[in-house]
Amino acid sequence: MQKLLFYMFLFILPAGFFSHLSAQVRVAIAEFKNESSAFYLDQWEKSIPDLLQEKLSRSSDLIILERRKLKAVLEEKALSMAGLTDSTSIQEIGKLLDAEYVITGAIHKFRNRYRIDASIVKVNSAETRSEKVDAPDRDHLPQMVDLLANNILYDLTGRGKYKSRIKLNRAPTKYFLLGTVGLAVATGLVRAAYEKKLDEYHQNTRLDQFDDLYRQANRSQKLSVGLAGLTGAALVGTVYCWIKNLSPREILAENSGQKSVIPYLAANFKIEVKIGLQIRF
């Protein structure tokens, strides 16, 4: 009877109960090297591993090894983070750290697009899987790492859902347009007040009112000029936001097993045109 109750208990246990009994995946995060010519992306070399570690460490299915331990092992082996470029050295370091996977990567830029490539190396077999994220500008590093971390977690554990894109907030064209209209109306009203005061000044026949009317007209003129400048700035902002929203505002992702959805980052090239001129006499 007791055995029967025991087996019934095992049968009705939710499957999620056993998932917590499974071993956690041990992961080491190495360097993400700036492969572009944009020196300001050197800061990303430090930011990406730190952000990725912070995001992935939230999962109870992963154990993210401290980067200082990785650095200590590299120093002992007289290597640097930049030395982790081939699967053999990554395997060696991964085994010393008792890591199951080592994540390393690169940073690329082409024109106004920014891409992060992550390589997930399985230590015991050197099998490599890649994850990429691509953004339309450099202002969205946290969102890029969020998407990258989500997809790496899915690759390593099968948890959650793979995401191929996330939409970014659109530029606030509507608010700039409303501001432009409001400032334009205010400019028109103040300008009308200025012209009214100016007419009163010209038509005035009392000497004791000349100075007062002049000051009022002068203040209205200065205010209308200032408002006109703000209206122009708001109009520029409206046009800028409108142009920016013409292109899709998304961060795209793909992995080594997917059809590419990320724009191809071609190498720089030059087109050379030669014109010959021949004159005969």
XYZ file of C-alpha atoms in Angstrom:
281
model
C 0.000 0.000 0.000
C 2.819 2.392 0.881
C 4.588 1.663 -2.415
C 1.357 2.345 -4.287
C 0.935 5.707 -2.576
C 4.568 6.567 -3.305
C 4.209 5.873 -7.039
C 0.942 7.815 -7.146
C 2.711 10.749 -5.501
C 5.461 10.659 -8.126
C 2.883 10.489 -10.894
C 0.960 13.565 -9.813
C 4.031 15.722 -9.179
C 4.245 18.562 -11.727
C 6.984 18.235 -14.301
C 8.411 21.585 -13.213
C 9.351 20.046 -9.868
C 11.945 17.819 -11.537
C 13.343 20.675 -13.631
C 14.646 22.291 -10.451
C 16.349 19.038 -9.504
C 18.361 19.011 -12.726
C 21.912 20.336 -12.675
C 22.385 23.997 -13.479
C 24.374 24.927 -16.573
C 27.754 26.472 -15.757
C 28.629 29.365 -18.072
C 31.700 31.603 -18.362
C 31.476 34.927 -20.209
C 34.695 36.043 -21.909
C 35.521 39.094 -24.021
C 33.455 40.845 -26.688
C 36.043 42.481 -28.919
C 35.456 45.691 -30.869
C 36.151 44.703 -34.478
C 35.057 48.068 -35.874
C 37.110 51.205 -36.450
C 34.830 53.190 -34.108
C 36.954 53.802 -31.019
C 33.931 54.833 -28.933
C 32.699 51.233 -29.116
C 35.689 50.170 -27.007
C 33.469 50.933 -24.009
C 31.107 48.214 -25.192
C 33.898 45.654 -24.702
C 33.445 46.057 -20.941
C 29.742 46.883 -20.883
C 28.461 43.897 -22.873
C 29.984 41.114 -20.694
C 28.878 42.919 -17.515
C 25.318 43.457 -18.772
C 25.115 39.927 -20.146
C 26.300 38.464 -16.851
C 23.733 40.533 -14.947
C 20.882 39.407 -17.242
C 21.801 35.705 -17.395
C 22.477 35.428 -13.667
C 18.770 36.062 -13.041
C 17.980 32.582 -14.352
C 17.929 29.787 -11.784
C 18.910 27.369 -14.571
C 22.344 28.933 -15.046
C 25.422 29.412 -12.917
C 27.377 32.364 -14.302
C 31.005 32.104 -13.244
C 32.571 35.281 -11.902
C 34.688 37.100 -14.444
C 37.441 37.674 -11.909
C 37.908 33.894 -11.730
C 38.229 33.821 -15.502
C 40.798 36.625 -15.396
C 42.731 34.830 -12.653
C 42.939 31.645 -14.737
C 44.007 33.618 -17.795
C 46.727 35.393 -15.836
C 47.958 32.060 -14.537
C 48.167 30.794 -18.116
C 49.779 34.055 -19.286
C 46.821 34.787 -21.553
C 44.508 37.751 -21.954
C 40.824 37.960 -22.723
C 41.849 38.778 -26.288
C 43.699 35.469 -26.381
C 40.442 33.524 -26.344
C 40.029 33.477 -30.088
C 40.074 29.787 -30.998
C 38.036 26.855 -29.767
C 41.097 25.025 -28.410
C 42.079 27.783 -25.985
C 38.428 28.323 -25.056
C 38.054 24.610 -24.314
C 41.187 24.613 -22.174
C 40.076 27.609 -20.112
C 36.533 26.253 -19.867
C 37.787 22.972 -18.430
C 39.955 24.781 -15.877
C 36.903 26.775 -14.784
C 34.691 23.671 -14.806
C 32.403 25.522 -17.234
C 30.103 23.731 -19.644
C 29.872 26.693 -22.006
C 32.042 29.725 -22.737
C 30.497 32.783 -24.363
C 32.691 35.145 -26.344
C 31.927 37.608 -29.106
C 32.612 40.620 -31.287
C 31.230 44.097 -31.951
C 30.703 45.368 -35.500
C 29.576 48.639 -37.087
C 28.633 49.421 -40.659
C 27.416 52.912 -41.439
C 24.587 53.553 -38.968
C 24.030 49.915 -37.938
C 25.526 48.200 -34.899
C 25.807 44.448 -34.387
C 26.869 42.172 -31.539
C 27.961 38.630 -32.419
C 28.052 36.053 -29.616
C 29.678 32.626 -29.935
C 28.497 29.963 -27.488
C 31.179 27.276 -27.278
C 30.392 23.899 -25.721
C 33.517 23.014 -23.757
C 33.473 19.218 -24.014
C 32.954 19.114 -27.794
C 34.015 22.560 -29.118
C 30.614 22.773 -30.807
C 29.811 26.429 -31.454
C 26.489 28.182 -31.842
C 26.197 31.851 -32.731
C 23.699 34.511 -31.733
C 23.534 37.975 -33.265
C 21.642 41.164 -32.514
C 21.553 44.241 -34.724
C 20.319 47.785 -33.965
C 19.777 50.902 -36.115
C 21.907 53.108 -33.840
C 24.166 52.940 -30.783
C 21.623 54.245 -28.253
C 20.071 50.849 -27.532
C 22.839 48.727 -26.000
C 20.714 47.620 -22.975
C 17.895 46.477 -25.278
C 20.386 44.681 -27.540
C 21.843 42.786 -24.574
C 18.325 42.007 -23.282
C 17.466 40.347 -26.590
C 20.834 38.587 -26.764
C 20.505 37.258 -23.194
C 16.955 36.027 -23.853
C 18.056 34.028 -26.884
C 21.216 32.656 -25.239
C 19.101 31.466 -22.304
C 16.749 29.761 -24.750
C 19.690 28.099 -26.529
C 21.218 26.782 -23.299
C 18.101 25.722 -21.408
C 15.117 25.760 -23.766
C 13.401 28.118 -21.343
C 11.158 30.920 -22.535
C 10.650 31.830 -26.170
C 13.124 32.723 -28.893
C 12.709 36.316 -30.088
C 13.755 37.407 -33.555
C 13.062 41.112 -32.997
C 11.921 43.738 -30.547
C 10.328 47.035 -31.492
C 11.870 50.249 -30.255
C 9.972 53.318 -29.131
C 9.158 55.593 -32.037
C 10.400 59.160 -32.093
C 7.785 61.571 -30.598
C 6.728 63.285 -33.834
C 3.220 64.044 -32.522
C 4.473 65.941 -29.479
C 6.932 67.975 -31.513
C 4.166 68.803 -34.000
C 1.799 69.922 -31.225
C 4.597 72.013 -29.740
C 5.302 73.587 -33.131
C 1.642 74.501 -33.657
C 1.292 75.896 -30.120
C 4.447 77.988 -30.409
C 3.418 79.237 -33.856
C 0.042 80.401 -32.481
C 1.737 82.069 -29.512
C 4.213 83.767 -31.853
C 1.356 85.098 -33.981
C -0.525 86.463 -30.956
C 2.547 88.171 -29.516
C 3.422 89.584 -32.929
C -0.091 91.009 -33.232
C 0.269 92.558 -29.764
C 3.601 94.087 -30.821
C 2.104 95.632 -33.963
C -0.790 97.002 -31.926
C 1.556 98.626 -29.410
C 3.685 99.959 -32.248
C 0.629 101.595 -33.856
C -0.326 103.097 -30.499
C 3.198 104.436 -30.141
C 3.103 106.070 -33.579
C -0.375 107.531 -33.035
C 0.286 108.728 -29.522
C 0.253 112.497 -28.991
C 0.971 112.583 -25.264
C 4.620 112.957 -24.338
C 4.217 111.222 -20.958
C 3.131 107.957 -22.686
C 5.873 107.696 -25.325
C 8.409 105.866 -23.145
C 5.857 103.436 -21.726
C 4.415 102.518 -25.137
C 7.927 102.123 -26.554
C 8.941 99.732 -23.773
C 5.771 97.659 -24.232
C 6.279 97.433 -27.990
C 9.957 96.549 -27.514
C 9.144 93.758 -25.028
C 6.526 92.325 -27.394
C 8.994 92.383 -30.265
C 11.709 90.559 -28.282
C 9.203 87.983 -27.055
C 7.905 87.358 -30.584
C 11.461 86.871 -31.880
C 12.213 84.393 -29.073
C 9.010 82.461 -29.713
C 9.747 82.402 -33.441
C 13.135 80.833 -32.684
C 11.524 78.185 -30.484
C 8.937 77.520 -33.201
C 11.725 76.962 -35.717
C 13.526 74.577 -33.338
C 10.304 72.634 -32.724
C 9.717 72.428 -36.472
C 13.220 71.027 -36.997
C 12.510 68.468 -34.258
C 9.236 67.509 -35.943
C 10.922 66.956 -39.306
C 13.781 64.998 -37.688
C 11.376 62.677 -35.838
C 9.269 62.205 -38.947
C 12.322 61.224 -41.028
C 13.577 58.923 -38.268
C 10.229 57.122 -38.130
C 10.244 56.452 -41.872
C 12.539 53.451 -41.309
C 11.533 50.488 -39.082
C 12.706 50.931 -35.481
C 13.615 47.401 -34.471
C 16.420 45.384 -32.964
C 16.818 42.197 -34.976
C 18.214 38.841 -33.882
C 19.258 35.607 -35.512
C 21.248 32.488 -34.709
C 23.394 30.069 -36.679
C 20.395 27.863 -37.414
C 18.125 30.567 -38.808
C 17.630 32.272 -42.109
C 19.208 35.709 -41.863
C 16.931 38.634 -41.031
C 19.797 40.989 -40.187
C 21.011 43.344 -42.939
C 24.269 42.156 -44.457
C 27.210 44.203 -43.196
C 29.341 44.439 -46.295
C 32.980 45.427 -46.214
C 33.923 48.934 -47.209
C 34.573 49.288 -50.896
C 35.529 52.015 -53.334
C 34.278 52.646 -56.821
C 36.897 54.191 -59.026
C 35.905 55.940 -62.229
C 38.525 56.916 -64.789
C 37.803 59.425 -67.522
C 40.122 59.646 -70.491
C 40.375 62.645 -72.780
C 42.053 62.396 -76.152
C 42.662 65.454 -78.333
C 43.689 65.092 -81.962
C 45.037 67.839 -84.160
